[in-house]
Amino acid sequence: MVEVITDKSNPNLYAEQMIKYLKIVIALVVLNIVSCKETSKKDEASSKQNSKVESQELSAEAIVQNAIVAHGGAKYDKANYEFVFRDKIYMFNNTDGAAYRVNFKDSIGNRIEDNLNNGSFSRTINDELVDLSEKDVSIHSNALNSVIYFATLPHKLNDKAVHKELIGETVIKGEDYDIVRVTFGKEGGGKDHDDIFMYWVHKQSHFIDYLAYSYSTNNGGVRFRSAYNQRTIDGIRFQDYINWAAPVGTPLKDLPTMFEKNELKELSRIETENVRNLNATELIE
């Protein structure tokens, strides 16, 4: 507490006391400002750090959701389509859960139909229901699910078992992409839940132009896929892929660079042909 002399009979002493008082007040104000700035900086730094963590967590989800919207969005929920893949006729109907079907003939002319309805598999041969071993059920249901999974990407990336992580961004052939890494939980992740996927999502269009995955079954493998023949049919985007192989153990993040350097080997083409919307009012034969 500074005692201020209010007696103005001694002007010099009064002025001296007032100057001293003002100096103390100014010093206190400056000290308070500095303290507030330091606190503000700490709070801002903490806020930025928290925002960065939250942004990291939200960005992968947001990027995938934008991709889903770009490829078809809510139209996937009621989608009912048919297409041909490697001489087999496939169908997926999402109207009431997930119903998948494939029809084909075996090497001796038998008509085979596999159905996977909300996870329950059945097979008929020449319209007769047949019993299969647990191993065969697993093999055929996984094969059917896999074809539909890739044909309808990125729709299935909303499943509960899917874990998404934004790991960075890159440039492929002059275009900017976000890189999203996807893994799967054991529960609901299927037989190959330990597979690792990576998606390159175009920053402007939000389309998935490239994807890669590594798997451990059958001695393991690494694949990279580049999309082509993109087309939108009644609101849902379909695209074919060139399937490339890389040495086992190659980091997925390195594959675009190897792709641009022509260091990957083409294995096959993933082509969905004769795609048609079965919910359309008029089907063109």
CSV table of C-alpha atoms in Angstrom, one decimal:
chain,number,residue,atom,x,y,z
A,1,MET,CA,0.0,0.0,0.0
A,2,VAL,CA,1.4,3.3,-1.0
A,3,GLU,CA,0.3,6.3,1.0
A,4,VAL,CA,-0.4,9.3,-1.2
A,5,ILE,CA,0.0,12.7,0.4
A,6,THR,CA,-2.9,14.9,-0.4
A,7,ASP,CA,-1.5,18.0,1.2
A,8,LYS,CA,-0.6,20.2,-1.7
A,9,SER,CA,1.1,22.8,0.5
A,10,ASN,CA,4.5,21.2,-0.5
A,11,PRO,CA,4.2,20.9,-4.3
A,12,ASN,CA,7.6,19.2,-4.8
A,13,LEU,CA,6.9,16.5,-2.2
A,14,TYR,CA,3.4,16.0,-3.7
A,15,ALA,CA,4.6,15.7,-7.2
A,16,GLU,CA,7.3,13.2,-6.1
A,17,GLN,CA,4.8,11.0,-4.4
A,18,MET,CA,2.4,11.1,-7.3
A,19,ILE,CA,5.2,10.0,-9.7
A,20,LYS,CA,6.2,7.2,-7.4
A,21,TYR,CA,2.5,6.1,-7.2
A,22,LEU,CA,2.1,6.1,-11.0
A,23,LYS,CA,5.3,4.1,-11.5
A,24,ILE,CA,4.0,1.4,-9.1
A,25,VAL,CA,0.6,1.4,-10.9
A,26,ILE,CA,2.2,1.1,-14.3
A,27,ALA,CA,4.5,-1.7,-13.1
A,28,LEU,CA,1.5,-3.6,-11.7
A,29,VAL,CA,-0.4,-3.2,-15.0
A,30,VAL,CA,2.6,-4.3,-17.1
A,31,LEU,CA,3.1,-7.3,-14.8
A,32,ASN,CA,-0.5,-8.3,-15.1
A,33,ILE,CA,-0.4,-8.0,-18.9
A,34,VAL,CA,2.7,-10.2,-19.2
A,35,SER,CA,1.2,-12.7,-16.8
A,36,CYS,CA,-2.0,-12.8,-18.9
A,37,LYS,CA,-0.1,-13.2,-22.1
A,38,GLU,CA,1.9,-16.1,-20.7
A,39,THR,CA,-1.2,-17.8,-19.5
A,40,SER,CA,-2.9,-17.1,-22.8
A,41,LYS,CA,0.1,-18.6,-24.7
A,42,LYS,CA,0.0,-21.8,-22.5
A,43,ASP,CA,-3.8,-22.1,-23.0
A,44,GLU,CA,-3.4,-21.5,-26.8
A,45,ALA,CA,-0.6,-24.1,-27.0
A,46,SER,CA,-2.7,-26.6,-25.1
A,47,SER,CA,-5.7,-25.8,-27.2
A,48,LYS,CA,-3.8,-26.2,-30.4
A,49,GLN,CA,-2.4,-29.5,-29.2
A,50,ASN,CA,-5.8,-30.8,-28.3
A,51,SER,CA,-7.3,-29.5,-31.6
A,52,LYS,CA,-4.5,-31.2,-33.5
A,53,VAL,CA,-5.3,-34.6,-31.8
A,54,GLU,CA,-9.0,-34.1,-32.4
A,55,SER,CA,-8.4,-33.1,-36.0
A,56,GLN,CA,-6.2,-36.1,-36.5
A,57,GLU,CA,-9.0,-38.4,-35.2
A,58,LEU,CA,-11.8,-36.6,-37.1
A,59,SER,CA,-10.0,-36.1,-40.4
A,60,ALA,CA,-9.8,-39.7,-41.4
A,61,GLU,CA,-13.4,-40.2,-40.6
A,62,ALA,CA,-14.4,-37.0,-42.5
A,63,ILE,CA,-12.3,-37.9,-45.5
A,64,VAL,CA,-13.9,-41.4,-45.7
A,65,GLN,CA,-17.4,-39.9,-45.3
A,66,ASN,CA,-16.7,-37.4,-48.1
A,67,ALA,CA,-15.5,-40.3,-50.3
A,68,ILE,CA,-18.7,-42.3,-49.6
A,69,VAL,CA,-20.8,-39.3,-50.5
A,70,ALA,CA,-18.8,-38.8,-53.7
A,71,HIS,CA,-19.2,-42.4,-54.7
A,72,GLY,CA,-22.9,-42.7,-54.0
A,73,GLY,CA,-23.7,-41.7,-50.4
A,74,ALA,CA,-27.2,-42.5,-49.2
A,75,LYS,CA,-28.1,-44.2,-52.5
A,76,TYR,CA,-26.0,-47.2,-51.2
A,77,ASP,CA,-28.6,-47.8,-48.5
A,78,LYS,CA,-31.3,-48.9,-51.0
A,79,ALA,CA,-28.9,-50.0,-53.8
A,80,ASN,CA,-30.0,-53.1,-55.8
A,81,TYR,CA,-27.5,-53.8,-58.6
A,82,GLU,CA,-26.4,-56.6,-60.8
A,83,PHE,CA,-23.1,-56.9,-62.7
A,84,VAL,CA,-20.8,-59.5,-64.4
A,85,PHE,CA,-17.4,-60.3,-63.1
A,86,ARG,CA,-15.2,-63.0,-64.7
A,87,ASP,CA,-18.2,-64.6,-66.3
A,88,LYS,CA,-20.2,-64.8,-63.1
A,89,ILE,CA,-23.4,-62.8,-62.5
A,90,TYR,CA,-23.3,-60.9,-59.1
A,91,MET,CA,-26.1,-59.1,-57.3
A,92,PHE,CA,-26.2,-56.9,-54.2
A,93,ASN,CA,-29.3,-55.6,-52.5
A,94,ASN,CA,-29.0,-53.3,-49.5
A,95,THR,CA,-32.7,-52.6,-49.1
A,96,ASP,CA,-33.1,-54.9,-46.1
A,97,GLY,CA,-29.7,-55.4,-44.7
A,98,ALA,CA,-27.2,-57.0,-47.0
A,99,ALA,CA,-28.2,-59.6,-49.6
A,100,TYR,CA,-25.5,-60.8,-52.0
A,101,ARG,CA,-25.8,-63.4,-54.8
A,102,VAL,CA,-23.7,-65.0,-57.5
A,103,ASN,CA,-24.9,-67.2,-60.4
A,104,PHE,CA,-22.6,-69.3,-62.6
A,105,LYS,CA,-22.0,-72.6,-64.2
A,106,ASP,CA,-19.3,-75.0,-63.2
A,107,SER,CA,-17.0,-76.9,-65.6
A,108,ILE,CA,-19.6,-79.7,-66.2
A,109,GLY,CA,-22.5,-77.3,-66.8
A,110,ASN,CA,-24.2,-77.4,-63.3
A,111,ARG,CA,-26.0,-74.2,-62.4
A,112,ILE,CA,-24.7,-72.9,-59.1
A,113,GLU,CA,-26.2,-70.1,-57.0
A,114,ASP,CA,-24.6,-68.8,-53.8
A,115,ASN,CA,-26.5,-66.5,-51.5
A,116,LEU,CA,-25.2,-64.5,-48.6
A,117,ASN,CA,-28.1,-62.9,-46.7
A,118,ASN,CA,-27.0,-60.8,-43.7
A,119,GLY,CA,-24.1,-63.2,-43.1
A,120,SER,CA,-26.0,-66.4,-43.6
A,121,PHE,CA,-24.7,-68.4,-46.6
A,122,SER,CA,-26.4,-71.0,-48.7
A,123,ARG,CA,-25.7,-72.8,-52.0
A,124,THR,CA,-28.0,-74.4,-54.6
A,125,ILE,CA,-26.9,-76.7,-57.5
A,126,ASN,CA,-29.4,-77.0,-60.3
A,127,ASP,CA,-32.0,-75.4,-57.9
A,128,GLU,CA,-31.4,-78.0,-55.2
A,129,LEU,CA,-30.1,-76.8,-51.8
A,130,VAL,CA,-26.9,-78.6,-50.9
A,131,ASP,CA,-25.1,-79.1,-47.6
A,132,LEU,CA,-21.5,-77.8,-47.4
A,133,SER,CA,-18.8,-78.3,-44.8
A,134,GLU,CA,-17.9,-75.4,-42.5
A,135,LYS,CA,-14.7,-74.9,-44.4
A,136,ASP,CA,-16.5,-74.7,-47.8
A,137,VAL,CA,-19.1,-72.3,-46.4
A,138,SER,CA,-16.2,-70.0,-45.2
A,139,ILE,CA,-14.4,-70.2,-48.6
A,140,HIS,CA,-17.4,-69.5,-50.7
A,141,SER,CA,-19.0,-66.8,-48.5
A,142,ASN,CA,-15.6,-65.0,-48.2
A,143,ALA,CA,-15.2,-65.1,-52.0
A,144,LEU,CA,-18.7,-63.6,-52.6
A,145,ASN,CA,-18.3,-61.0,-49.9
A,146,SER,CA,-14.9,-59.9,-51.3
A,147,VAL,CA,-16.2,-59.3,-54.8
A,148,ILE,CA,-19.1,-57.2,-53.5
A,149,TYR,CA,-16.8,-55.4,-51.1
A,150,PHE,CA,-14.5,-54.1,-53.8
A,151,ALA,CA,-17.3,-53.4,-56.3
A,152,THR,CA,-19.1,-51.1,-53.7
A,153,LEU,CA,-16.1,-49.4,-52.2
A,154,PRO,CA,-16.1,-47.2,-50.2
A,155,HIS,CA,-19.6,-48.0,-48.9
A,156,LYS,CA,-18.4,-50.8,-46.5
A,157,LEU,CA,-15.8,-48.5,-44.8
A,158,ASN,CA,-18.7,-47.5,-42.5
A,159,ASP,CA,-18.8,-50.9,-40.8
A,160,LYS,CA,-18.2,-50.9,-37.1
A,161,ALA,CA,-15.2,-53.2,-37.4
A,162,VAL,CA,-13.3,-50.6,-39.6
A,163,HIS,CA,-10.6,-48.5,-37.9
A,164,LYS,CA,-9.5,-45.5,-39.9
A,165,GLU,CA,-6.3,-43.4,-39.5
A,166,LEU,CA,-5.1,-40.4,-41.5
A,167,ILE,CA,-1.4,-41.0,-42.1
A,168,GLY,CA,-0.6,-38.1,-44.4
A,169,GLU,CA,-0.9,-36.8,-47.9
A,170,THR,CA,0.9,-37.2,-51.2
A,171,VAL,CA,1.0,-36.4,-54.9
A,172,ILE,CA,0.4,-39.0,-57.5
A,173,LYS,CA,0.7,-38.1,-61.1
A,174,GLY,CA,0.4,-34.4,-60.2
A,175,GLU,CA,-2.8,-34.8,-58.2
A,176,ASP,CA,-3.1,-34.2,-54.4
A,177,TYR,CA,-4.3,-37.1,-52.2
A,178,ASP,CA,-5.0,-37.8,-48.6
A,179,ILE,CA,-3.8,-41.2,-47.3
A,180,VAL,CA,-6.1,-43.2,-45.0
A,181,ARG,CA,-5.0,-46.4,-43.4
A,182,VAL,CA,-7.7,-48.9,-42.6
A,183,THR,CA,-7.5,-51.9,-40.2
A,184,PHE,CA,-10.2,-54.2,-38.8
A,185,GLY,CA,-11.3,-55.3,-35.4
A,186,LYS,CA,-11.3,-59.0,-34.7
A,187,GLU,CA,-15.0,-58.9,-33.9
A,188,GLY,CA,-17.0,-58.3,-37.1
A,189,GLY,CA,-13.8,-58.0,-39.1
A,190,GLY,CA,-14.2,-61.3,-40.9
A,191,LYS,CA,-11.7,-64.1,-41.5
A,192,ASP,CA,-9.1,-61.8,-42.9
A,193,HIS,CA,-9.4,-59.1,-40.1
A,194,ASP,CA,-5.6,-58.8,-39.9
A,195,ASP,CA,-5.4,-57.4,-43.5
A,196,ILE,CA,-4.2,-53.8,-43.8
A,197,PHE,CA,-5.6,-51.5,-46.4
A,198,MET,CA,-4.6,-48.0,-47.5
A,199,TYR,CA,-6.7,-45.6,-49.6
A,200,TRP,CA,-5.6,-42.6,-51.6
A,201,VAL,CA,-8.5,-40.1,-51.6
A,202,HIS,CA,-8.4,-37.2,-54.1
A,203,LYS,CA,-8.5,-33.9,-52.2
A,204,GLN,CA,-10.9,-32.1,-54.5
A,205,SER,CA,-13.1,-34.8,-56.0
A,206,HIS,CA,-13.0,-37.1,-53.0
A,207,PHE,CA,-12.9,-40.2,-55.2
A,208,ILE,CA,-10.7,-43.2,-54.3
A,209,ASP,CA,-8.4,-43.4,-57.3
A,210,TYR,CA,-5.9,-45.8,-55.7
A,211,LEU,CA,-5.9,-48.4,-53.0
A,212,ALA,CA,-3.5,-51.0,-51.6
A,213,TYR,CA,-3.6,-53.9,-49.1
A,214,SER,CA,-1.4,-56.5,-47.5
A,215,TYR,CA,-2.5,-59.9,-46.4
A,216,SER,CA,-0.9,-62.8,-44.6
A,217,THR,CA,-2.8,-65.9,-46.0
A,218,ASN,CA,-1.1,-68.2,-48.5
A,219,ASN,CA,2.3,-66.9,-47.6
A,220,GLY,CA,1.2,-63.2,-47.7
A,221,GLY,CA,1.2,-60.6,-50.4
A,222,VAL,CA,1.0,-56.9,-51.2
A,223,ARG,CA,-1.3,-55.4,-53.8
A,224,PHE,CA,-1.8,-52.0,-55.3
A,225,ARG,CA,-4.9,-51.0,-57.4
A,226,SER,CA,-5.3,-48.1,-59.8
A,227,ALA,CA,-8.8,-47.2,-60.9
A,228,TYR,CA,-9.9,-46.7,-64.5
A,229,ASN,CA,-13.2,-46.9,-66.5
A,230,GLN,CA,-15.0,-44.8,-63.8
A,231,ARG,CA,-18.7,-44.4,-64.5
A,232,THR,CA,-21.8,-43.4,-62.4
A,233,ILE,CA,-24.9,-45.4,-62.9
A,234,ASP,CA,-28.1,-44.0,-61.4
A,235,GLY,CA,-26.1,-42.1,-58.7
A,236,ILE,CA,-23.6,-44.8,-57.7
A,237,ARG,CA,-20.0,-44.8,-59.0
A,238,PHE,CA,-18.5,-48.0,-60.4
A,239,GLN,CA,-14.8,-48.3,-61.4
A,240,ASP,CA,-12.5,-51.0,-62.6
A,241,TYR,CA,-9.0,-51.6,-61.3
A,242,ILE,CA,-5.6,-52.7,-62.6
A,243,ASN,CA,-4.3,-55.1,-59.9
A,244,TRP,CA,-0.5,-54.7,-59.3
A,245,ALA,CA,1.8,-56.8,-57.2
A,246,ALA,CA,4.8,-55.8,-55.1
A,247,PRO,CA,7.3,-57.8,-53.1
A,248,VAL,CA,6.0,-59.2,-49.8
A,249,GLY,CA,6.8,-56.8,-47.0
A,250,THR,CA,6.8,-53.6,-49.2
A,251,PRO,CA,5.3,-50.7,-47.1
A,252,LEU,CA,2.0,-49.8,-48.5
A,253,LYS,CA,2.9,-46.1,-48.4
A,254,ASP,CA,5.7,-46.7,-50.8
A,255,LEU,CA,3.5,-48.2,-53.5
A,256,PRO,CA,2.5,-45.0,-55.4
A,257,THR,CA,6.1,-44.0,-55.9
A,258,MET,CA,6.9,-47.5,-57.2
A,259,PHE,CA,3.8,-47.3,-59.4
A,260,GLU,CA,5.0,-44.0,-61.0
A,261,LYS,CA,8.4,-45.6,-61.6
A,262,ASN,CA,6.9,-48.6,-63.3
A,263,GLU,CA,8.3,-50.9,-60.6
A,264,LEU,CA,5.1,-52.9,-60.0
A,265,LYS,CA,4.0,-55.9,-61.9
A,266,GLU,CA,0.5,-56.1,-63.4
A,267,LEU,CA,-1.3,-59.2,-62.2
A,268,SER,CA,-4.9,-58.8,-63.4
A,269,ARG,CA,-7.8,-56.5,-64.2
A,270,ILE,CA,-10.7,-56.2,-61.8
A,271,GLU,CA,-13.6,-55.3,-64.2
A,272,THR,CA,-17.3,-55.1,-63.4
A,273,GLU,CA,-19.3,-55.4,-66.6
A,274,ASN,CA,-22.9,-55.0,-67.7
A,275,VAL,CA,-23.8,-53.1,-64.5
A,276,ARG,CA,-27.4,-52.3,-64.1
A,277,ASN,CA,-29.7,-50.9,-61.5
A,278,LEU,CA,-32.4,-53.5,-60.6
A,279,ASN,CA,-34.5,-50.8,-58.9
A,280,ALA,CA,-34.8,-48.8,-62.2
A,281,THR,CA,-38.3,-48.5,-63.5
A,282,GLU,CA,-37.1,-49.7,-66.9
A,283,LEU,CA,-34.3,-52.2,-67.3
A,284,ILE,CA,-32.5,-52.2,-70.6
A,285,GLU,CA,-31.8,-55.8,-71.7
